[in-house]
mmCIF file of C-alpha atoms in Angstrom:
data_model
loop_
_atom_site.group_PDB
_atom_site.id
_atom_site.type_symbol
_atom_site.label_atom_id
_atom_site.label_comp_id
_atom_site.label_asym_id
_atom_site.label_seq_id
_atom_site.Cartn_x
_atom_site.Cartn_y
_atom_site.Cartn_z
ATOM 1 C CA UNK A 1 0.000 0.000 0.000
ATOM 2 C CA UNK A 2 2.814 2.323 0.925
ATOM 3 C CA UNK A 3 4.502 1.415 -2.363
ATOM 4 C CA UNK A 4 1.327 2.239 -4.327
ATOM 5 C CA UNK A 5 1.044 5.564 -2.579
ATOM 6 C CA UNK A 6 4.664 6.388 -3.443
ATOM 7 C CA UNK A 7 4.073 5.627 -7.112
ATOM 8 C CA UNK A 8 1.013 7.878 -7.228
ATOM 9 C CA UNK A 9 2.900 10.683 -5.485
ATOM 10 C CA UNK A 10 5.814 10.337 -7.882
ATOM 11 C CA UNK A 11 3.459 10.479 -10.826
ATOM 12 C CA UNK A 12 1.855 13.660 -9.493
ATOM 13 C CA UNK A 13 5.259 15.271 -8.958
ATOM 14 C CA UNK A 14 6.407 14.414 -12.503
ATOM 15 C CA UNK A 15 3.210 15.820 -13.943
ATOM 16 C CA UNK A 16 3.550 19.033 -11.949
ATOM 17 C CA UNK A 17 7.173 19.536 -13.006
ATOM 18 C CA UNK A 18 6.619 18.819 -16.707
ATOM 19 C CA UNK A 19 6.918 21.877 -18.896
ATOM 20 C CA UNK A 20 3.575 23.258 -19.916
ATOM 21 C CA UNK A 21 2.596 23.305 -23.569
ATOM 22 C CA UNK A 22 3.108 26.658 -25.262
ATOM 23 C CA UNK A 23 -0.070 28.676 -25.557
ATOM 24 C CA UNK A 24 -1.752 28.548 -28.894
ATOM 25 C CA UNK A 25 -0.867 31.586 -31.039
ATOM 26 C CA UNK A 26 -3.702 34.100 -31.445
ATOM 27 C CA UNK A 27 -4.675 34.813 -35.069
ATOM 28 C CA UNK A 28 -3.337 38.136 -36.396
ATOM 29 C CA UNK A 29 -5.841 40.985 -36.413
ATOM 30 C CA UNK A 30 -7.610 41.405 -39.739
ATOM 31 C CA UNK A 31 -6.205 43.968 -42.129
ATOM 32 C CA UNK A 32 -8.244 47.185 -41.947
ATOM 33 C CA UNK A 33 -10.432 47.656 -44.973
ATOM 34 C CA UNK A 34 -9.302 50.515 -47.174
ATOM 35 C CA UNK A 35 -12.263 52.713 -47.871
ATOM 36 C CA UNK A 36 -12.170 53.979 -51.417
ATOM 37 C CA UNK A 37 -13.200 57.663 -51.533
ATOM 38 C CA UNK A 38 -16.626 58.222 -52.945
ATOM 39 C CA UNK A 39 -16.436 59.747 -56.421
ATOM 40 C CA UNK A 40 -17.775 63.302 -56.516
ATOM 41 C CA UNK A 41 -21.385 63.535 -57.533
ATOM 42 C CA UNK A 42 -21.752 64.580 -61.156
ATOM 43 C CA UNK A 43 -23.066 68.113 -61.648
ATOM 44 C CA UNK A 44 -26.803 68.350 -61.949
ATOM 45 C CA UNK A 45 -28.480 70.723 -64.355
ATOM 46 C CA UNK A 46 -30.421 73.189 -62.265
ATOM 47 C CA UNK A 47 -34.095 73.607 -63.161
ATOM 48 C CA UNK A 48 -35.075 76.904 -64.746
ATOM 49 C CA UNK A 49 -38.571 78.349 -64.874
ATOM 50 C CA UNK A 50 -39.837 80.728 -67.548
ATOM 51 C CA UNK A 51 -43.114 82.535 -66.847
ATOM 52 C CA UNK A 52 -45.510 84.590 -68.937
ATOM 53 C CA UNK A 53 -45.560 88.297 -67.977
ATOM 54 C CA UNK A 54 -48.902 88.766 -69.716
ATOM 55 C CA UNK A 55 -50.703 86.651 -67.088
ATOM 56 C CA UNK A 56 -52.200 88.342 -64.056
ATOM 57 C CA UNK A 57 -50.845 87.139 -60.732
ATOM 58 C CA UNK A 58 -51.113 88.206 -57.131
ATOM 59 C CA UNK A 59 -48.813 91.042 -56.145
ATOM 60 C CA UNK A 60 -48.193 92.099 -59.752
ATOM 61 C CA UNK A 61 -49.660 95.222 -61.335
ATOM 62 C CA UNK A 62 -50.453 96.236 -64.894
ATOM 63 C CA UNK A 63 -47.700 98.237 -66.570
ATOM 64 C CA UNK A 64 -48.969 101.075 -68.758
ATOM 65 C CA UNK A 65 -45.736 102.789 -69.782
ATOM 66 C CA UNK A 66 -42.988 102.305 -72.342
ATOM 67 C CA UNK A 67 -40.959 99.120 -72.554
ATOM 68 C CA UNK A 68 -37.318 100.210 -72.647
ATOM 69 C CA UNK A 69 -34.861 98.399 -74.906
ATOM 70 C CA UNK A 70 -31.058 98.448 -74.604
ATOM 71 C CA UNK A 71 -28.709 96.572 -76.898
ATOM 72 C CA UNK A 72 -25.042 95.676 -76.684
ATOM 73 C CA UNK A 73 -22.373 94.336 -78.952
ATOM 74 C CA UNK A 74 -20.057 91.666 -77.495
ATOM 75 C CA UNK A 75 -18.163 93.048 -74.523
ATOM 76 C CA UNK A 76 -14.416 93.588 -74.329
ATOM 77 C CA UNK A 77 -12.739 91.124 -71.976
ATOM 78 C CA UNK A 78 -9.142 92.384 -72.362
ATOM 79 C CA UNK A 79 -8.967 96.164 -72.942
ATOM 80 C CA UNK A 80 -5.197 96.001 -73.401
ATOM 81 C CA UNK A 81 -5.773 94.047 -76.626
ATOM 82 C CA UNK A 82 -8.750 96.091 -77.793
ATOM 83 C CA UNK A 83 -7.284 99.534 -77.220
ATOM 84 C CA UNK A 84 -3.754 98.896 -78.415
ATOM 85 C CA UNK A 85 -3.669 101.658 -81.013
ATOM 86 C CA UNK A 86 -4.218 99.470 -84.080
ATOM 87 C CA UNK A 87 -6.735 100.104 -86.864
ATOM 88 C CA UNK A 88 -9.554 98.469 -84.859
ATOM 89 C CA UNK A 89 -9.088 100.394 -81.620
ATOM 90 C CA UNK A 90 -11.327 103.392 -82.340
ATOM 91 C CA UNK A 91 -14.127 101.212 -83.742
ATOM 92 C CA UNK A 92 -14.077 99.039 -80.639
ATOM 93 C CA UNK A 93 -14.084 102.196 -78.530
ATOM 94 C CA UNK A 94 -17.103 103.522 -80.429
ATOM 95 C CA UNK A 95 -19.322 100.438 -80.454
ATOM 96 C CA UNK A 96 -18.530 98.325 -77.414
ATOM 97 C CA UNK A 97 -18.277 98.401 -73.646
ATOM 98 C CA UNK A 98 -15.776 96.629 -71.448
ATOM 99 C CA UNK A 99 -16.650 93.852 -69.027
ATOM 100 C CA UNK A 100 -16.247 96.277 -66.129
ATOM 101 C CA UNK A 101 -18.576 98.836 -67.739
ATOM 102 C CA UNK A 102 -21.131 96.170 -68.607
ATOM 103 C CA UNK A 103 -21.194 94.909 -65.018
ATOM 104 C CA UNK A 104 -21.773 98.427 -63.740
ATOM 105 C CA UNK A 105 -24.581 99.040 -66.251
ATOM 106 C CA UNK A 106 -26.368 95.840 -65.172
ATOM 107 C CA UNK A 107 -26.066 96.854 -61.532
ATOM 108 C CA UNK A 108 -27.347 100.341 -62.289
ATOM 109 C CA UNK A 109 -30.470 99.306 -64.202
ATOM 110 C CA UNK A 110 -31.191 96.764 -61.480
ATOM 111 C CA UNK A 111 -30.829 99.426 -58.790
ATOM 112 C CA UNK A 112 -33.176 101.719 -60.728
ATOM 113 C CA UNK A 113 -35.983 99.158 -60.618
ATOM 114 C CA UNK A 114 -35.881 97.613 -64.088
ATOM 115 C CA UNK A 115 -36.801 93.964 -64.608
ATOM 116 C CA UNK A 116 -36.120 91.856 -67.685
ATOM 117 C CA UNK A 117 -38.856 90.844 -70.095
ATOM 118 C CA UNK A 118 -38.520 88.872 -73.311
ATOM 119 C CA UNK A 119 -39.058 90.914 -76.471
ATOM 120 C CA UNK A 120 -41.393 88.155 -77.680
ATOM 121 C CA UNK A 121 -43.718 88.954 -74.752
ATOM 122 C CA UNK A 122 -44.139 92.648 -75.569
ATOM 123 C CA UNK A 123 -46.268 92.290 -78.730
ATOM 124 C CA UNK A 124 -48.370 89.516 -80.233
ATOM 125 C CA UNK A 125 -50.280 88.770 -83.409
ATOM 126 C CA UNK A 126 -54.057 88.422 -83.445
ATOM 127 C CA UNK A 127 -56.909 88.066 -85.902
ATOM 128 C CA UNK A 128 -59.076 91.169 -86.338
ATOM 129 C CA UNK A 129 -62.119 90.107 -88.343
ATOM 130 C CA UNK A 130 -60.030 88.084 -90.752
ATOM 131 C CA UNK A 131 -57.083 90.497 -90.833
ATOM 132 C CA UNK A 132 -53.860 89.669 -88.981
ATOM 133 C CA UNK A 133 -52.596 92.538 -86.845
ATOM 134 C CA UNK A 134 -50.104 93.184 -84.042
ATOM 135 C CA UNK A 135 -50.956 94.492 -80.594
ATOM 136 C CA UNK A 136 -49.079 95.572 -77.508
ATOM 137 C CA UNK A 137 -49.584 93.064 -74.718
ATOM 138 C CA UNK A 138 -50.606 93.865 -71.169
ATOM 139 C CA UNK A 139 -47.613 93.216 -68.920
ATOM 140 C CA UNK A 140 -47.987 92.494 -65.214
ATOM 141 C CA UNK A 141 -44.896 93.389 -63.211
ATOM 142 C CA UNK A 142 -43.932 93.396 -59.553
ATOM 143 C CA UNK A 143 -45.171 96.649 -58.069
ATOM 144 C CA UNK A 144 -42.702 99.486 -58.516
ATOM 145 C CA UNK A 145 -40.755 97.755 -61.308
ATOM 146 C CA UNK A 146 -40.243 98.818 -64.947
ATOM 147 C CA UNK A 147 -39.819 96.511 -67.977
ATOM 148 C CA UNK A 148 -36.541 96.270 -69.866
ATOM 149 C CA UNK A 149 -35.668 94.305 -73.003
ATOM 150 C CA UNK A 150 -32.016 93.458 -73.668
ATOM 151 C CA UNK A 151 -30.659 92.400 -77.050
ATOM 152 C CA UNK A 152 -27.147 91.547 -78.212
ATOM 153 C CA UNK A 153 -25.982 92.132 -81.786
ATOM 154 C CA UNK A 154 -23.328 90.092 -83.602
ATOM 155 C CA UNK A 155 -23.029 87.278 -81.064
ATOM 156 C CA UNK A 156 -21.128 85.353 -83.709
ATOM 157 C CA UNK A 157 -17.530 85.851 -82.492
ATOM 158 C CA UNK A 158 -16.050 87.141 -85.723
ATOM 159 C CA UNK A 159 -12.320 86.551 -86.308
ATOM 160 C CA UNK A 160 -11.464 90.243 -85.849
ATOM 161 C CA UNK A 161 -12.966 90.064 -82.361
ATOM 162 C CA UNK A 162 -10.725 87.169 -81.376
ATOM 163 C CA UNK A 163 -7.632 89.245 -82.058
ATOM 164 C CA UNK A 164 -8.862 92.254 -80.136
ATOM 165 C CA UNK A 165 -9.610 91.173 -76.612
ATOM 166 C CA UNK A 166 -12.973 89.395 -76.860
ATOM 167 C CA UNK A 167 -13.830 85.810 -76.026
ATOM 168 C CA UNK A 168 -13.825 83.148 -78.763
ATOM 169 C CA UNK A 169 -16.997 81.100 -78.282
ATOM 170 C CA UNK A 170 -19.661 79.912 -75.879
ATOM 171 C CA UNK A 171 -19.340 76.478 -74.325
ATOM 172 C CA UNK A 172 -21.017 74.455 -71.587
ATOM 173 C CA UNK A 173 -18.703 74.337 -68.579
ATOM 174 C CA UNK A 174 -18.072 71.504 -66.176
ATOM 175 C CA UNK A 175 -20.895 72.836 -63.984
ATOM 176 C CA UNK A 176 -23.246 72.461 -67.004
ATOM 177 C CA UNK A 177 -23.668 76.236 -67.261
ATOM 178 C CA UNK A 178 -22.933 78.471 -70.233
ATOM 179 C CA UNK A 179 -19.402 79.864 -70.145
ATOM 180 C CA UNK A 180 -16.994 81.485 -72.579
ATOM 181 C CA UNK A 181 -13.816 79.994 -73.978
ATOM 182 C CA UNK A 182 -10.916 82.046 -75.265
ATOM 183 C CA UNK A 183 -7.287 83.041 -74.895
ATOM 184 C CA UNK A 184 -5.879 85.635 -72.529
ATOM 185 C CA UNK A 185 -3.213 88.153 -73.651
ATOM 186 C CA UNK A 186 -0.472 85.587 -72.895
ATOM 187 C CA UNK A 187 -2.161 82.947 -75.050
ATOM 188 C CA UNK A 188 -3.463 80.808 -72.193
ATOM 189 C CA UNK A 189 -6.825 79.079 -72.551
ATOM 190 C CA UNK A 190 -9.497 80.596 -70.312
ATOM 191 C CA UNK A 191 -12.932 79.179 -69.505
ATOM 192 C CA UNK A 192 -14.941 81.725 -67.570
ATOM 193 C CA UNK A 193 -18.383 83.029 -66.701
ATOM 194 C CA UNK A 194 -16.976 86.513 -66.043
ATOM 195 C CA UNK A 195 -15.617 87.643 -69.429
ATOM 196 C CA UNK A 196 -18.596 87.498 -71.809
ATOM 197 C CA UNK A 197 -21.910 89.373 -71.782
ATOM 198 C CA UNK A 198 -24.050 86.235 -71.891
ATOM 199 C CA UNK A 199 -22.701 84.246 -68.908
ATOM 200 C CA UNK A 200 -22.209 87.507 -66.999
ATOM 201 C CA UNK A 201 -25.945 88.180 -67.252
ATOM 202 C CA UNK A 202 -26.675 84.561 -66.321
ATOM 203 C CA UNK A 203 -24.623 84.990 -63.141
ATOM 204 C CA UNK A 204 -26.201 88.348 -62.362
ATOM 205 C CA UNK A 205 -29.685 86.819 -62.549
ATOM 206 C CA UNK A 206 -28.566 83.929 -60.327
ATOM 207 C CA UNK A 207 -27.417 86.463 -57.736
ATOM 208 C CA UNK A 208 -30.404 88.807 -58.261
ATOM 209 C CA UNK A 209 -33.365 86.588 -59.239
ATOM 210 C CA UNK A 210 -35.774 89.510 -58.828
ATOM 211 C CA UNK A 211 -34.064 91.142 -61.830
ATOM 212 C CA UNK A 212 -35.732 88.481 -63.983
ATOM 213 C CA UNK A 213 -39.035 87.547 -62.331
ATOM 214 C CA UNK A 214 -40.171 85.768 -65.512
ATOM 215 C CA UNK A 215 -36.883 84.025 -66.318
ATOM 216 C CA UNK A 216 -36.153 86.245 -69.340
ATOM 217 C CA UNK A 217 -32.556 87.093 -70.275
ATOM 218 C CA UNK A 218 -32.007 88.679 -73.694
ATOM 219 C CA UNK A 219 -32.416 88.201 -77.446
ATOM 220 C CA UNK A 220 -29.301 87.245 -79.417
ATOM 221 C CA UNK A 221 -29.125 88.939 -82.813
ATOM 222 C CA UNK A 222 -27.286 86.606 -85.195
ATOM 223 C CA UNK A 223 -25.752 86.943 -88.616
ATOM 224 C CA UNK A 224 -24.455 83.803 -90.318
ATOM 225 C CA UNK A 225 -21.496 84.612 -92.537
ATOM 226 C CA UNK A 226 -18.947 83.629 -89.863
ATOM 227 C CA UNK A 227 -21.138 81.027 -88.169
ATOM 228 C CA UNK A 228 -22.905 81.537 -84.850
ATOM 229 C CA UNK A 229 -21.905 81.664 -81.184
ATOM 230 C CA UNK A 230 -18.265 80.992 -82.121
ATOM 231 C CA UNK A 231 -18.949 77.872 -84.212
ATOM 232 C CA UNK A 232 -18.145 77.995 -87.942
ATOM 233 C CA UNK A 233 -21.479 76.760 -89.254
ATOM 234 C CA UNK A 234 -21.402 78.828 -92.470
ATOM 235 C CA UNK A 235 -20.886 77.829 -96.077
ATOM 236 C CA UNK A 236 -18.645 79.545 -98.610
ATOM 237 C CA UNK A 237 -20.052 80.129 -102.067
ATOM 238 C CA UNK A 238 -16.611 80.694 -103.599
ATOM 239 C CA UNK A 239 -15.031 77.364 -102.751
ATOM 240 C CA UNK A 240 -16.507 74.256 -101.156
ATOM 241 C CA UNK A 241 -15.810 70.530 -100.962
ATOM 242 C CA UNK A 242 -16.735 67.454 -98.954
ATOM 243 C CA UNK A 243 -13.997 68.040 -96.375
ATOM 244 C CA UNK A 244 -15.234 71.545 -95.617
ATOM 245 C CA UNK A 245 -18.827 70.371 -95.485
ATOM 246 C CA UNK A 246 -17.904 67.624 -93.006
ATOM 247 C CA UNK A 247 -16.168 70.214 -90.811
ATOM 248 C CA UNK A 248 -19.233 72.467 -91.018
ATOM 249 C CA UNK A 249 -21.548 69.654 -90.010
ATOM 250 C CA UNK A 250 -19.300 68.909 -87.029
ATOM 251 C CA UNK A 251 -19.570 72.555 -85.956
ATOM 252 C CA UNK A 252 -23.352 72.448 -86.377
ATOM 253 C CA UNK A 253 -23.561 69.436 -84.075
ATOM 254 C CA UNK A 254 -21.256 71.099 -81.531
ATOM 255 C CA UNK A 255 -23.357 74.262 -81.284
ATOM 256 C CA UNK A 256 -26.711 72.521 -80.827
ATOM 257 C CA UNK A 257 -26.297 71.845 -77.050
ATOM 258 C CA UNK A 258 -25.303 75.497 -76.584
ATOM 259 C CA UNK A 259 -28.461 76.672 -78.350
ATOM 260 C CA UNK A 260 -30.607 74.271 -76.348
ATOM 261 C CA UNK A 261 -29.176 75.446 -73.018
ATOM 262 C CA UNK A 262 -29.524 79.102 -73.952
ATOM 263 C CA UNK A 263 -33.160 78.594 -74.868
ATOM 264 C CA UNK A 264 -33.814 76.606 -71.699
ATOM 265 C CA UNK A 265 -32.448 79.421 -69.545
ATOM 266 C CA UNK A 266 -34.359 82.356 -70.990
ATOM 267 C CA UNK A 267 -32.397 83.419 -74.076
ATOM 268 C CA UNK A 268 -34.093 83.875 -77.440
ATOM 269 C CA UNK A 269 -32.823 84.500 -80.983
ATOM 270 C CA UNK A 270 -33.406 86.990 -83.783
ATOM 271 C CA UNK A 271 -32.069 87.571 -87.269
ATOM 272 C CA UNK A 272 -29.445 90.208 -88.043
ATOM 273 C CA UNK A 273 -29.469 89.021 -91.693
ATOM 274 C CA UNK A 274 -26.971 86.407 -92.888
ATOM 275 C CA UNK A 275 -24.413 88.813 -94.311
ATOM 276 C CA UNK A 276 -25.013 91.922 -92.154
ATOM 277 C CA UNK A 277 -26.397 93.531 -95.307
ATOM 278 C CA UNK A 278 -27.919 96.953 -95.755
ATOM 279 C CA UNK A 279 -31.690 96.722 -96.137
ATOM 280 C CA UNK A 280 -32.280 100.266 -97.296
ATOM 281 C CA UNK A 281 -30.884 100.076 -100.815
ATOM 282 C CA UNK A 282 -33.794 98.083 -102.237
ATOM 283 C CA UNK A 283 -31.690 95.337 -103.797
ATOM 284 C CA UNK A 284 -34.385 92.686 -103.680
ATOM 285 C CA UNK A 285 -32.298 89.944 -105.299
ATOM 286 C CA UNK A 286 -29.676 90.276 -102.579
ATOM 287 C CA UNK A 287 -32.224 90.600 -99.755
ATOM 288 C CA UNK A 288 -34.116 87.510 -100.876
ATOM 289 C CA UNK A 289 -30.967 85.402 -101.280
ATOM 290 C CA UNK A 290 -29.605 86.581 -97.940
ATOM 291 C CA UNK A 291 -32.857 85.822 -96.109
ATOM 292 C CA UNK A 292 -32.995 82.304 -97.554
ATOM 293 C CA UNK A 293 -29.416 81.707 -96.524
ATOM 294 C CA UNK A 294 -30.130 82.893 -92.972
ATOM 295 C CA UNK A 295 -33.087 80.535 -92.746
ATOM 296 C CA UNK A 296 -31.036 77.627 -94.114
ATOM 297 C CA UNK A 297 -27.880 78.097 -92.060
ATOM 298 C CA UNK A 298 -29.007 79.897 -88.897
ATOM 299 C CA UNK A 299 -32.758 79.486 -88.571
ATOM 300 C CA UNK A 300 -32.357 75.745 -89.075
ATOM 301 C CA UNK A 301 -30.296 75.709 -85.867
ATOM 302 C CA UNK A 302 -31.926 78.301 -83.586
ATOM 303 C CA UNK A 303 -35.513 77.813 -84.742
ATOM 304 C CA UNK A 304 -38.118 80.176 -86.092
ATOM 305 C CA UNK A 305 -38.076 83.782 -84.976
ATOM 306 C CA UNK A 306 -40.316 86.790 -85.551
ATOM 307 C CA UNK A 307 -37.578 89.297 -84.621
ATOM 308 C CA UNK A 308 -35.398 91.084 -87.192
ATOM 309 C CA UNK A 309 -32.627 93.445 -86.091
ATOM 310 C CA UNK A 310 -31.570 95.843 -88.852
ATOM 311 C CA UNK A 311 -27.828 95.778 -89.609
ATOM 312 C CA UNK A 312 -26.335 99.270 -89.246
ATOM 313 C CA UNK A 313 -29.779 100.325 -87.992
ATOM 314 C CA UNK A 314 -30.732 100.860 -91.648
ATOM 315 C CA UNK A 315 -34.464 100.596 -92.302
ATOM 316 C CA UNK A 316 -35.841 98.573 -95.246
ATOM 317 C CA UNK A 317 -36.798 100.718 -98.235
ATOM 318 C CA UNK A 318 -35.236 103.722 -96.503
ATOM 319 C CA UNK A 319 -38.145 104.525 -94.185
ATOM 320 C CA UNK A 320 -40.322 101.912 -92.516
ATOM 321 C CA UNK A 321 -42.128 104.556 -90.457
ATOM 322 C CA UNK A 322 -44.205 105.989 -93.262
ATOM 323 C CA UNK A 323 -44.053 103.362 -96.010
ATOM 324 C CA UNK A 324 -44.105 99.635 -96.580
ATOM 325 C CA UNK A 325 -41.892 98.991 -99.569
ATOM 326 C CA UNK A 326 -41.065 95.727 -101.323
ATOM 327 C CA UNK A 327 -38.195 94.844 -98.944
ATOM 328 C CA UNK A 328 -40.324 95.271 -95.818
ATOM 329 C CA UNK A 329 -43.205 93.407 -97.461
ATOM 330 C CA UNK A 330 -40.936 90.491 -98.368
ATOM 331 C CA UNK A 331 -39.362 90.269 -94.895
ATOM 332 C CA UNK A 332 -42.794 90.327 -93.251
ATOM 333 C CA UNK A 333 -43.907 87.509 -95.540
ATOM 334 C CA UNK A 334 -40.966 85.422 -94.269
ATOM 335 C CA UNK A 335 -42.455 85.520 -90.763
ATOM 336 C CA UNK A 336 -40.802 88.575 -89.219
ATOM 337 C CA UNK A 337 -43.149 90.709 -87.146
ATOM 338 C CA UNK A 338 -40.945 92.889 -84.909
ATOM 339 C CA UNK A 339 -38.413 95.047 -86.776
ATOM 340 C CA UNK A 340 -35.734 96.676 -84.617
ATOM 341 C CA UNK A 341 -33.577 99.620 -85.556
ATOM 342 C CA UNK A 342 -31.385 101.948 -83.464
ATOM 343 C CA UNK A 343 -32.379 105.368 -82.178
ATOM 344 C CA UNK A 344 -32.275 107.938 -79.421
ATOM 345 C CA UNK A 345 -35.140 106.408 -77.448
ATOM 346 C CA UNK A 346 -37.029 103.123 -77.070
ATOM 347 C CA UNK A 347 -39.572 104.083 -79.691
ATOM 348 C CA UNK A 348 -42.159 101.620 -81.057
ATOM 349 C CA UNK A 349 -45.137 101.789 -83.401
ATOM 350 C CA UNK A 350 -47.600 99.214 -84.689
ATOM 351 C CA UNK A 351 -47.912 99.407 -88.472
ATOM 352 C CA UNK A 352 -51.456 100.028 -89.660
ATOM 353 C CA UNK A 353 -51.151 98.588 -93.166
ATOM 354 C CA UNK A 354 -49.338 95.351 -92.390
ATOM 355 C CA UNK A 355 -49.002 92.950 -89.452
ATOM 356 C CA UNK A 356 -45.762 94.314 -88.011
ATOM 357 C CA UNK A 357 -44.179 96.453 -85.289
ATOM 358 C CA UNK A 358 -41.244 98.786 -85.816
ATOM 359 C CA UNK A 359 -39.124 99.880 -82.895
ATOM 360 C CA UNK A 360 -35.883 101.604 -81.938
ATOM 361 C CA UNK A 361 -33.327 100.544 -79.356
ATOM 362 C CA UNK A 362 -30.818 102.481 -77.304
ATOM 363 C CA UNK A 363 -27.162 101.512 -77.493
ATOM 364 C CA UNK A 364 -24.863 101.634 -74.473
ATOM 365 C CA UNK A 365 -21.380 101.833 -76.021
ATOM 366 C CA UNK A 366 -18.338 104.059 -76.173
ATOM 367 C CA UNK A 367 -20.073 106.610 -78.393
ATOM 368 C CA UNK A 368 -23.029 107.197 -76.089
ATOM 369 C CA UNK A 369 -20.890 106.957 -72.957
ATOM 370 C CA UNK A 370 -18.787 109.813 -74.338
ATOM 371 C CA UNK A 371 -21.465 111.980 -75.936
ATOM 372 C CA UNK A 372 -25.007 111.073 -74.793
ATOM 373 C CA UNK A 373 -24.822 111.082 -71.019
ATOM 374 C CA UNK A 374 -28.127 112.938 -70.521
ATOM 375 C CA UNK A 375 -30.185 110.529 -72.656
ATOM 376 C CA UNK A 376 -29.137 107.546 -70.546
ATOM 377 C CA UNK A 377 -29.505 108.952 -67.048
ATOM 378 C CA UNK A 378 -32.673 106.947 -66.450
ATOM 379 C CA UNK A 379 -30.477 103.835 -66.755
ATOM 380 C CA UNK A 380 -27.053 104.941 -65.532
ATOM 381 C CA UNK A 381 -24.694 107.890 -65.300
ATOM 382 C CA UNK A 382 -21.843 107.622 -67.799
ATOM 383 C CA UNK A 383 -19.578 109.370 -65.291
ATOM 384 C CA UNK A 384 -19.959 106.346 -63.014
ATOM 385 C CA UNK A 385 -19.705 103.781 -65.798
ATOM 386 C CA UNK A 386 -16.982 104.779 -68.236
ATOM 387 C CA UNK A 387 -13.550 103.289 -67.579
ATOM 388 C CA UNK A 388 -11.296 106.163 -68.578
ATOM 389 C CA UNK A 389 -8.178 104.347 -67.417
ATOM 390 C CA UNK A 390 -8.386 101.755 -70.213
ATOM 391 C CA UNK A 391 -10.142 103.588 -73.046
ATOM 392 C CA UNK A 392 -8.310 105.698 -75.643
ATOM 393 C CA UNK A 393 -7.893 109.401 -74.893
ATOM 394 C CA UNK A 394 -10.629 110.851 -77.082
ATOM 395 C CA UNK A 395 -13.145 113.648 -76.717
ATOM 396 C CA UNK A 396 -15.772 113.331 -73.979
ATOM 397 C CA UNK A 397 -18.668 115.785 -74.146
ATOM 398 C CA UNK A 398 -19.369 115.821 -70.411
ATOM 399 C CA UNK A 399 -15.744 115.971 -69.269
ATOM 400 C CA UNK A 400 -15.982 119.627 -68.288
ATOM 401 C CA UNK A 401 -19.325 119.355 -66.487
#
């Protein structure tokens, strides 16, 4: 018994003294998952609402006064290129404003209580006992506001403009908004919404939505002989081949999204004739051919329009106020109803013998900034607008006042 006890004790001692088994290794911690950054959300096209100013609505009152109309040529983005003393400098000084001046004019008309309306809303055609006539529409505006039409001649981006400090074309930017594309004085590519009249007005309306209570912007007055909106969509009657036609068709396709976005966001289009021709000389063969070409090359892209802006402000047949000659008759038969010239006030008259309206527009530019300060005081004071530091040193009528 004692021997059995000793064996058991020895066995217990050997077991106690035996080295213990190494602990099982713990599994390594899992590798942390690398979170891939979420790709940025693609830009979303913002909705845009266009309303009818001829409809009565609460808080709006009937306007019974004149509808003012200002027009601009393309604005000068780089004055150092425009006013460099070359053969174009004085012409640019006469007929255009700089970006800085344009911004100040927009701010001034806004501060003076003007709101934008589309020229297509001002008059309309109706049937008067079987006779088609034009009438002035009732406009309902926010109380205390005054209507203003804006139009923009030669928004074609002619080659001479590209060499003299203007932008080159309109594009759709990465934010899906209309922007300009061009080159700065050092030759660098620039995409901007701050250097061209059209995106500048778009931005101004975004920041001041009450400036455009109906969504209207302006009417773009287009020729066709150097294409439209910076895209070379024109033909050449002197020399043409399949390669040139293919390039033209490519330009036509490229400009279509620009046109669509402009229309969607309150811009409209009018004719400035295809070749910027004079309408007062009575050359019917030329007028007819030019009108057909505009319809084929420009109207086919921008759509039908009832607005015709006279090149050089020259009236068909010499005087559309008192007569309706063959040129006016022909143009009216092509669908034009509102015929816009240039004058010293926003004049308009409904023709009694034909379904048409004739009207004059005012022209903010270097000429009127220098010499017509008094006529524009209801919109702005040229003393506050004109950038004398960049413009050529030429006569200014109000300089001594």
